[in-house]
XYZ file of C-alpha atoms in Angstrom:
657
model
C 104.255 122.755 95.410
C 107.596 122.714 97.132
C 110.663 122.688 95.008
C 113.365 120.082 95.354
C 116.135 122.654 95.100
C 116.808 125.377 97.604
C 114.623 125.199 100.642
C 113.186 121.722 101.022
C 110.715 122.497 103.798
C 108.816 125.029 101.680
C 105.099 124.631 102.257
C 102.243 125.114 99.826
C 101.710 128.903 99.681
C 98.549 130.237 101.343
C 98.058 134.006 101.930
C 95.179 136.297 102.913
C 94.786 139.560 101.027
C 95.866 142.707 102.952
C 93.619 145.078 104.937
C 90.096 143.775 104.299
C 91.131 140.073 104.198
C 88.490 139.573 101.526
C 90.391 136.953 99.547
C 92.469 133.878 100.324
C 94.994 132.937 97.636
C 96.561 129.502 97.674
C 98.304 127.169 95.296
C 97.413 123.491 95.725
C 99.182 120.273 94.771
C 97.923 120.445 91.181
C 99.792 123.717 90.500
C 96.645 125.826 90.059
C 96.112 129.189 91.722
C 92.752 129.410 93.495
C 91.361 132.597 95.030
C 88.560 132.107 97.559
C 86.175 134.792 98.776
C 86.242 134.794 102.577
C 82.886 136.564 102.863
C 80.823 134.237 100.662
C 83.075 131.178 101.338
C 83.100 130.393 97.612
C 85.725 130.002 94.902
C 86.210 133.438 93.374
C 88.731 132.692 90.624
C 90.913 129.874 89.371
C 93.999 130.369 87.261
C 96.023 127.639 85.562
C 99.527 128.816 84.590
C 100.727 127.572 81.215
C 103.591 125.663 82.864
C 101.803 124.729 86.099
C 103.271 121.222 86.090
C 106.878 121.937 85.068
C 107.247 125.387 86.681
C 105.229 125.028 89.859
C 104.285 127.954 92.057
C 106.616 128.243 95.069
C 105.540 131.495 96.742
C 102.669 134.023 96.675
C 102.576 137.677 97.776
C 99.692 140.151 97.573
C 100.502 143.618 96.314
C 99.433 146.748 98.210
C 95.792 147.728 97.836
C 95.120 150.233 95.096
C 92.220 151.991 93.402
C 91.115 150.207 90.274
C 89.180 151.574 87.333
C 86.497 149.108 86.388
C 85.588 150.316 82.913
C 83.695 153.464 81.866
C 81.140 154.786 84.361
C 78.712 157.633 84.155
C 79.571 160.849 85.937
C 78.100 161.093 89.392
C 76.683 164.164 90.999
C 78.373 165.771 93.956
C 75.714 164.343 96.259
C 76.473 160.839 94.932
C 80.226 161.191 95.220
C 81.665 158.629 97.598
C 85.183 157.743 98.627
C 86.801 155.298 96.221
C 87.563 151.971 97.922
C 91.011 150.462 97.571
C 90.990 146.811 96.584
C 93.553 144.053 96.600
C 94.301 143.511 92.957
C 97.753 142.286 91.964
C 99.232 139.014 93.090
C 102.857 137.942 92.530
C 103.717 134.259 92.115
C 107.271 132.947 92.069
C 107.873 129.751 90.102
C 110.435 126.973 90.191
C 111.560 127.959 86.665
C 112.852 131.371 87.804
C 110.048 133.529 86.426
C 107.557 135.694 88.354
C 103.897 135.835 87.299
C 101.766 138.883 88.109
C 98.057 138.032 88.276
C 95.234 140.566 88.436
C 92.161 139.569 90.433
C 90.127 142.429 88.972
C 90.801 141.336 85.394
C 90.775 137.654 86.305
C 93.756 137.130 84.027
C 97.529 137.296 83.917
C 98.769 140.881 84.148
C 102.371 140.283 83.057
C 105.265 137.846 83.307
C 108.682 138.846 84.639
C 111.384 136.758 82.930
C 115.147 136.804 82.659
C 115.947 137.874 86.189
C 116.917 134.535 87.742
C 118.685 131.391 86.629
C 117.328 129.356 89.561
C 113.932 128.833 91.154
C 112.297 131.779 92.928
C 111.912 131.177 96.673
C 110.327 134.460 97.823
C 108.684 137.610 96.446
C 107.990 140.865 98.309
C 106.247 144.089 97.255
C 107.401 147.609 97.961
C 104.703 149.295 100.111
C 104.510 152.478 98.016
C 106.310 152.301 94.668
C 105.368 149.817 91.962
C 108.418 147.712 92.706
C 108.795 144.022 93.419
C 111.724 142.142 94.981
C 112.449 138.459 94.388
C 115.012 136.080 95.926
C 116.216 132.962 94.166
C 118.329 129.817 94.385
C 120.960 131.585 92.273
C 121.838 133.674 95.428
C 120.654 136.922 93.780
C 118.001 139.507 94.641
C 116.215 141.164 91.712
C 114.351 144.486 91.850
C 111.556 144.593 89.256
C 109.817 147.624 87.820
C 106.221 146.618 87.123
C 105.591 149.525 84.753
C 108.254 148.324 82.339
C 108.267 144.622 83.334
C 112.073 144.575 83.544
C 114.688 144.436 86.276
C 115.882 147.781 87.651
C 118.773 146.246 89.528
C 120.133 142.878 90.568
C 122.804 142.019 93.135
C 124.369 139.003 94.840
C 122.932 138.706 98.328
C 124.580 135.658 99.868
C 126.701 132.573 99.298
C 123.633 130.361 99.623
C 120.127 130.555 98.164
C 117.988 133.515 99.205
C 115.047 131.948 101.034
C 113.126 134.893 102.497
C 112.623 138.656 101.972
C 110.841 141.482 103.789
C 110.573 145.221 103.072
C 110.317 147.672 105.974
C 107.038 149.607 106.384
C 108.696 152.857 105.281
C 110.170 151.189 102.184
C 113.793 152.121 102.937
C 115.178 148.801 104.213
C 115.100 145.253 102.896
C 115.705 142.089 104.918
C 117.089 139.034 103.131
C 117.947 135.583 104.484
C 120.435 133.046 103.167
C 123.072 131.626 105.460
C 122.823 134.870 107.452
C 120.163 137.570 107.772
C 121.196 140.816 106.090
C 119.568 144.248 106.182
C 120.020 146.250 102.985
C 119.714 149.965 102.324
C 117.488 150.105 99.247
C 118.892 153.422 98.083
C 122.524 152.316 97.923
C 121.977 148.487 97.802
C 124.598 148.092 100.528
C 124.481 145.984 103.668
C 123.255 147.990 106.662
C 123.447 145.202 109.313
C 124.118 141.455 109.616
C 122.439 139.002 111.982
C 123.453 135.366 112.673
C 121.589 132.844 114.785
C 119.826 130.211 112.645
C 121.483 126.945 111.647
C 118.837 126.040 109.017
C 117.217 127.917 106.141
C 115.209 130.964 107.266
C 111.644 130.673 105.996
C 110.029 133.727 107.618
C 111.032 137.372 107.944
C 108.675 140.070 109.201
C 109.053 143.574 110.642
C 107.389 143.884 114.051
C 107.526 147.671 114.534
C 107.158 150.708 112.325
C 109.728 152.900 114.101
C 112.840 154.295 112.362
C 116.066 152.272 112.723
C 118.054 155.014 114.464
C 115.821 155.065 117.544
C 116.678 151.561 118.893
C 113.012 150.726 118.396
C 113.084 148.753 115.139
C 112.414 145.023 115.665
C 111.858 142.162 113.261
C 110.998 138.432 113.501
C 112.660 135.419 111.909
C 111.680 131.749 111.767
C 113.636 128.845 110.294
C 112.969 125.337 109.008
C 112.939 122.597 111.676
C 113.191 125.315 114.344
C 110.524 125.565 117.036
C 111.463 129.099 118.054
C 110.592 132.498 116.587
C 113.469 134.914 117.157
C 113.018 138.675 117.595
C 115.949 140.933 116.645
C 116.551 144.552 117.622
C 118.235 146.944 115.214
C 120.335 149.031 117.599
C 121.890 152.365 116.821
C 125.282 151.380 118.238
C 125.417 148.232 116.070
C 125.624 145.792 119.034
C 122.802 143.597 117.774
C 124.506 140.232 117.430
C 121.954 138.090 119.274
C 118.167 137.868 119.306
C 116.466 139.733 122.169
C 113.228 137.703 122.495
C 112.186 134.152 121.570
C 108.650 132.785 121.108
C 108.232 129.015 121.651
C 106.239 126.964 119.137
C 105.215 123.299 118.786
C 106.627 122.999 115.258
C 108.293 125.093 112.575
C 106.264 128.188 111.540
C 104.242 127.859 108.365
C 102.163 131.059 108.275
C 102.564 134.274 110.309
C 100.222 137.243 110.677
C 101.303 140.248 112.721
C 99.832 143.522 113.920
C 102.850 145.804 114.146
C 103.534 148.081 117.073
C 103.723 151.828 116.414
C 105.068 152.836 119.826
C 106.573 151.369 122.992
C 103.200 151.489 124.735
C 101.581 149.319 122.037
C 101.981 145.564 122.165
C 102.790 143.417 119.152
C 100.053 140.898 118.352
C 101.177 137.740 116.616
C 99.346 134.713 115.141
C 101.545 131.771 114.078
C 100.253 128.664 112.286
C 102.727 125.793 112.706
C 103.441 122.855 110.447
C 101.540 120.518 112.798
C 98.332 122.497 112.169
C 98.117 124.384 115.495
C 97.626 128.137 115.941
C 99.581 130.058 118.604
C 98.643 133.597 119.668
C 101.206 135.916 121.262
C 101.005 139.430 122.695
C 104.180 141.129 123.898
C 105.582 144.610 124.485
C 108.903 144.876 122.630
C 111.157 146.911 124.890
C 114.632 145.449 125.124
C 115.863 141.909 125.702
C 114.001 139.115 127.494
C 116.018 136.108 128.702
C 113.331 133.421 128.958
C 111.484 132.193 125.836
C 107.868 133.350 125.801
C 105.121 130.742 125.584
C 101.909 131.506 123.659
C 99.080 133.243 125.464
C 96.591 130.956 123.681
C 96.839 127.818 121.527
C 94.026 126.843 119.140
C 93.429 123.387 117.672
C 90.716 122.065 115.363
C 89.174 118.584 115.384
C 86.258 116.814 113.719
C 83.109 115.545 115.410
C 83.634 111.799 115.023
C 83.706 109.269 117.855
C 87.484 109.179 117.720
C 88.219 112.836 116.849
C 90.967 113.543 114.346
C 92.792 116.891 114.151
C 91.977 119.257 111.289
C 95.074 121.144 110.108
C 94.961 124.932 110.102
C 96.343 126.487 106.920
C 96.405 130.215 107.711
C 95.123 132.768 110.228
C 94.524 136.519 110.103
C 94.113 138.778 113.138
C 91.134 141.107 113.194
C 90.769 144.604 114.604
C 89.372 143.100 117.776
C 91.822 141.146 119.944
C 89.503 138.135 120.063
C 88.509 137.924 116.395
C 90.582 135.654 114.175
C 89.916 134.626 110.576
C 90.874 130.974 110.081
C 91.417 128.838 107.003
C 91.501 125.091 107.668
C 91.028 121.745 105.912
C 92.991 120.971 102.747
C 94.444 123.187 100.055
C 92.061 121.985 97.354
C 88.926 122.997 99.252
C 89.672 125.070 102.366
C 87.077 126.243 104.867
C 87.146 129.920 105.931
C 85.598 131.013 109.211
C 85.740 134.059 111.465
C 86.009 132.895 115.065
C 85.746 134.600 118.452
C 88.450 133.083 120.653
C 88.506 133.361 124.416
C 92.140 134.367 124.892
C 91.854 133.962 128.673
C 92.107 130.187 128.179
C 95.545 128.768 127.405
C 94.258 125.942 125.188
C 91.189 126.143 122.946
C 89.895 123.209 120.887
C 87.307 123.928 118.193
C 85.247 121.039 116.833
C 83.944 121.296 113.296
C 82.259 118.861 110.908
C 84.343 118.989 107.739
C 83.511 116.893 104.703
C 86.814 115.394 103.662
C 85.509 114.018 100.379
C 85.999 116.595 97.640
C 83.317 117.185 95.070
C 85.515 118.343 92.224
C 83.312 118.017 89.166
C 84.287 118.516 85.552
C 81.860 119.031 82.724
C 81.914 116.162 80.258
C 81.543 118.526 77.303
C 84.759 120.334 78.194
C 86.863 117.213 78.702
C 88.269 115.691 75.524
C 89.720 112.702 77.302
C 87.838 109.525 76.430
C 87.397 107.097 79.296
C 87.267 103.397 78.361
C 84.122 101.400 79.085
C 85.097 98.752 81.611
C 82.908 95.711 82.134
C 82.163 94.287 85.545
C 84.243 91.147 85.018
C 87.344 93.097 83.934
C 90.139 94.328 86.150
C 92.096 97.414 85.078
C 95.763 97.623 86.079
C 97.579 100.936 86.273
C 99.926 101.266 83.285
C 103.608 101.959 83.632
C 104.324 99.753 86.638
C 107.070 97.149 86.126
C 106.509 93.431 86.348
C 102.973 93.317 84.969
C 102.151 90.144 83.084
C 98.399 90.268 83.388
C 96.298 88.475 80.792
C 94.920 90.791 78.152
C 91.617 89.417 76.990
C 90.129 90.467 73.727
C 86.716 92.077 73.679
C 83.944 90.717 71.534
C 83.987 92.280 68.107
C 80.353 91.575 67.296
C 79.203 95.099 68.025
C 81.774 96.743 65.749
C 80.563 97.909 62.375
C 82.826 97.127 59.503
C 82.909 98.656 56.124
C 81.711 96.516 53.275
C 84.837 97.208 51.227
C 87.266 95.677 53.694
C 88.525 92.150 53.194
C 86.965 89.743 55.669
C 90.124 87.621 55.881
C 92.253 90.528 57.115
C 92.233 90.834 60.923
C 91.789 94.181 62.618
C 94.289 95.523 65.169
C 91.833 94.915 67.996
C 91.464 91.255 66.989
C 95.216 90.830 66.789
C 95.616 92.292 70.261
C 92.838 90.033 71.469
C 94.696 86.932 70.327
C 97.883 87.911 72.112
C 97.818 86.219 75.508
C 100.590 87.606 77.633
C 99.728 85.241 80.442
C 101.500 82.364 78.666
C 104.848 84.098 79.069
C 106.759 82.342 81.776
C 110.323 82.922 82.850
C 110.662 79.636 84.704
C 111.419 76.710 82.376
C 109.399 74.164 84.253
C 106.325 76.317 84.675
C 103.180 74.952 83.066
C 101.981 76.731 79.986
C 99.264 79.287 80.524
C 100.206 80.279 84.083
C 101.680 83.720 84.653
C 104.927 83.801 86.568
C 104.700 86.178 89.512
C 107.928 88.095 89.918
C 109.087 90.156 92.869
C 108.032 93.367 91.124
C 104.646 91.824 90.611
C 104.279 91.078 94.303
C 105.134 94.668 95.248
C 102.637 96.044 92.733
C 99.942 93.564 93.759
C 100.510 94.317 97.429
C 100.122 98.070 96.888
C 96.972 97.525 94.831
C 95.544 95.147 97.407
C 96.193 97.598 100.234
C 94.680 100.518 98.312
C 91.580 98.615 97.199
C 91.386 96.468 100.356
C 90.972 93.396 98.138
C 91.240 90.240 100.252
C 91.908 87.922 97.288
C 94.961 89.905 96.144
C 96.310 90.157 99.674
C 95.822 86.427 100.285
C 97.709 85.609 97.086
C 100.644 87.790 98.161
C 100.720 86.766 101.827
C 100.712 83.018 101.060
C 104.303 83.046 99.854
C 106.823 81.390 102.176
C 110.081 82.325 100.426
C 112.169 84.599 102.608
C 113.924 86.317 99.692
C 110.659 87.115 97.925
C 109.217 88.599 101.108
C 112.317 90.712 101.746
C 112.513 92.064 98.195
C 108.782 92.789 98.079
C 108.901 94.770 101.330
C 112.076 96.582 100.229
C 110.396 97.782 97.009
C 107.252 99.046 98.702
C 106.693 102.820 98.548
C 106.803 104.519 101.952
C 103.094 105.533 102.070
C 102.159 101.831 101.818
C 104.240 100.743 104.834
C 101.782 101.829 107.527
C 98.709 100.269 105.813
C 100.738 97.049 105.453
C 101.525 97.027 109.185
C 97.843 97.589 110.004
C 96.819 94.737 107.684
C 99.423 92.422 109.238
C 98.189 93.349 112.712
C 94.653 92.460 111.678
C 95.726 89.095 110.321
C 97.956 88.296 113.308
C 94.861 88.318 115.496
C 93.412 85.413 113.509
C 94.350 81.751 113.325
C 97.846 80.772 114.556
C 98.704 79.178 111.188
C 98.213 82.507 109.401
C 100.009 84.291 112.237
C 103.170 82.277 111.502
C 103.226 83.639 107.946
C 102.395 87.176 109.044
C 105.310 87.216 111.495
C 107.725 86.733 108.562
C 106.240 89.745 106.776
C 106.296 91.814 109.967
C 109.951 90.918 110.520
C 110.826 92.038 106.978
C 108.947 95.345 107.457
C 110.764 96.093 110.702
C 114.126 95.227 109.118
C 113.697 97.516 106.089
C 111.472 100.388 107.264
C 112.333 100.951 110.934
C 113.819 104.385 110.211
C 110.641 105.506 108.443
C 108.374 104.157 111.204
C 110.485 105.836 113.885
C 110.038 109.198 112.145
C 106.242 109.056 112.403
C 104.909 111.268 115.222
C 101.869 109.076 116.005
C 103.710 105.751 115.851
C 102.673 104.696 119.375
C 98.970 104.977 118.580
C 99.409 103.237 115.220
C 101.295 100.256 116.644
C 99.430 100.111 119.970
C 97.201 97.188 118.964
C 100.147 95.178 117.651
C 102.212 95.844 120.776
C 99.422 94.830 123.173
C 98.639 91.690 121.186
C 102.272 90.560 121.146
C 102.611 91.346 124.851
C 99.482 89.352 125.745
C 100.687 86.338 123.743
C 104.247 86.430 125.028
C 103.044 86.851 128.622
C 101.879 83.206 128.735
C 104.875 81.844 126.833
C 107.102 81.382 129.910
C 104.380 79.542 131.820
C 103.565 77.406 128.807
C 107.198 76.356 128.363
C 107.337 75.331 132.037
C 104.124 73.327 131.639
C 105.448 71.787 128.438
C 108.630 70.662 130.210
C 106.736 69.084 133.100
C 104.308 67.292 130.791
C 107.208 65.998 128.675
C 108.907 64.641 131.816
C 105.716 62.883 132.934
C 105.025 61.336 129.541
C 108.589 60.004 129.208
C 108.443 58.402 132.683
C 105.112 56.751 131.939
C 106.464 55.459 128.634
C 109.572 53.922 130.284
C 107.465 52.192 132.986
C 105.161 50.676 130.385
C 108.099 49.380 128.352
C 109.688 47.699 131.413
C 106.410 45.893 132.252
C 105.929 44.525 128.789
C 109.270 42.547 128.839
C 108.389 38.731 128.873
C 110.045 36.029 131.058
C 113.317 34.620 129.725
C 112.962 31.205 128.010
C 115.643 28.972 129.570
C 115.413 26.199 126.979
C 118.459 26.165 124.761
C 117.937 27.004 121.147
C 121.113 25.137 120.109
C 123.172 22.314 121.826
C 126.699 21.568 120.610
C 128.609 18.387 121.674
C 132.322 17.945 121.009
C 133.258 14.750 119.113
C 136.608 14.013 120.819
C 135.329 13.850 124.382
C 134.742 10.025 124.448
C 138.025 9.281 122.671
C 139.931 11.241 125.297
C 138.191 9.256 128.023
C 139.052 5.938 126.313
C 142.682 6.828 125.872
C 142.775 7.831 129.485
C 141.424 4.394 130.540
C 144.037 2.653 128.494
C 146.906 4.536 130.010
C 145.802 3.925 133.606
C 147.218 0.983 135.568
C 144.859 -1.933 136.149
C 143.922 -1.313 139.731
C 140.561 -3.095 139.854
C 141.718 -6.299 138.181
C 140.167 -8.434 140.879
C 136.634 -7.394 139.925
C 136.891 -7.906 136.162
C 133.784 -10.040 135.910
C 131.588 -7.299 137.255
C 133.159 -4.745 134.931
C 132.592 -7.005 131.938
C 128.952 -7.434 132.815
C 128.533 -3.665 133.083
C 130.275 -3.131 129.772
C 127.955 -5.608 128.119
C 124.894 -3.761 129.378
C 126.370 -0.480 128.127
C 127.007 -2.040 124.755
C 123.460 -3.335 124.530
C 122.173 0.181 125.287
C 124.414 1.634 122.618
C 123.099 -0.745 120.043
C 119.523 0.170 120.899
C 120.406 3.849 120.522
C 122.014 3.111 117.200
C 118.869 1.432 115.944
C 116.768 4.354 117.101
C 119.083 6.968 115.571
C 119.892 5.525 112.184
C 119.823 8.953 110.615
C 122.571 10.354 112.786
C 125.993 9.436 111.421
C 127.831 10.888 114.387
C 126.073 8.511 116.726
C 127.178 5.632 114.487
C 130.780 6.621 114.665
C 130.526 6.995 118.404
C 128.965 3.543 118.775
C 131.687 2.046 116.597
C 134.294 3.604 118.724
C 132.623 2.299 121.843
C 132.408 -1.217 120.323
C 136.089 -1.228 119.536
C 136.875 -0.160 123.047
C 134.754 -3.023 124.422
C 136.555 -5.509 122.232
C 139.861 -4.309 123.511
C 138.684 -4.700 127.095
C 137.575 -8.281 126.383
C 140.926 -9.168 124.858
C 142.723 -7.710 127.834
C 140.598 -9.745 130.271
C 141.160 -12.942 128.316
C 144.877 -12.426 128.353
C 144.843 -11.940 132.064
């Protein structure tokens, strides 16, 4: 496992054994060391360090092959005498706690532990090719030289201002390369700096000598690779000391994760290089190192692995080892818990090679029940188990039936057992809201985040429906903000699926999608395959928005038509105006004014007074008839009285004349 301190881009260590490549040693996510046999493709040994969880393994290095005595053997005759085979035996593991573990594959046990050399985590370990010496670089900026015969440090010196992230010993065992902020070459006899090299802005993760020539012949070259750097730099150790810049660069698709190299012994021999990148691709290079080269060199062949499904997915390569033949390569691919080893013949004439393999991704890691002392609870079908330790859980805890339990006869029947007491506690009645009805659990924001993660992992539609039905903007925002990053992409895929359904559900899903894009845009933008992941969502939104402009135009025209039709109908329904008066008002003083006017006028028509009198009598008779008809109207009475008085006055006037 990678450590948090020091070099953050440290990968899970995975190394082939030297020379015969018989074993593959790797340390997986669980902190265990597993050694696989590349010939039989089986697990050879498994070692669990005592502090495999607290002090995780950060780096692995195989020691040089040596002859091993495997117990007492009978003496062989001269005719039976054969050459003793050298085997890869010792394995050094650096830990995050600062100690170095030496494991023996022949014994199948821990050989020794090297403690007290470092105060920080160990980032790299490197063996001396001849002597029984080991070098380790740490976060405490020191390099320690260990003597394996005594198990103690022979010497220790400060190497850099920053953490030492990579080490490499020259093939002749006289020089040591170390990398911190700069690359330094040390003379192992005097422990003094021989040369300095600068050129990487990030932590150097890989150092490797490319030639076996002495340094004073201008023929010593070494490689360096850094984190987040897609170039492998080649440096020349010149006799005149003018070796400030790298002489050759190899282009990669991602930062180097594992490098295997066949060194060059002379100028006429090319360096063969196999680089496994972080993106799971293998790049093969072949180059004659003879002075500087301006242009970066591209790989002569690139190898990728994919599965045999309808939509093929890439299979990551973990490590590669070059064989004696130029075409033969030993590959390890899959995952660290159960890798697949295979020796492959690669046609290097082709620039790009894609190998398809059927790899079972489901791991069959079985554990014997007799060995395990952990008791697993019996869960019934109608029970739902929630993961403990997550905040916000207020799930109802239902008590199990106690009928099957056997009680002792001595115990008092009135006293309740702990299980019964727990059974009677109903946590679902706890409610934070005052007005909430009793017996209903109050779902908090933490609860929604936990439920959403569980629903996405188990693909449970009922849980997801319960979460997605909320309409409160603040709840949605807080739930999305508290989601762990691995759950963001499954949430987007689930929202995309639901957006394709009914428009009513799509309205709710758009709110969730908006919250996801507001909070997790930086994470989504960092994904390399984001375009393929969001392709369905993008096309669906584009197809729906494409018709929106036309629909708004149509909506406007239809609205105009409907309003015109409505106004025409309303104008036709207006009825004819009724001209009959609802109320008639007559002023009372109109007749009095006329009478006073008659009195004031001079008597012009005095000659015809008889005719006027006759007319006045007829008018008076009519008034009386009206008065009889309209007894109920008092105004008419007053008017008639007034008219009568006027008539009397006229009569008096005529008599006087």
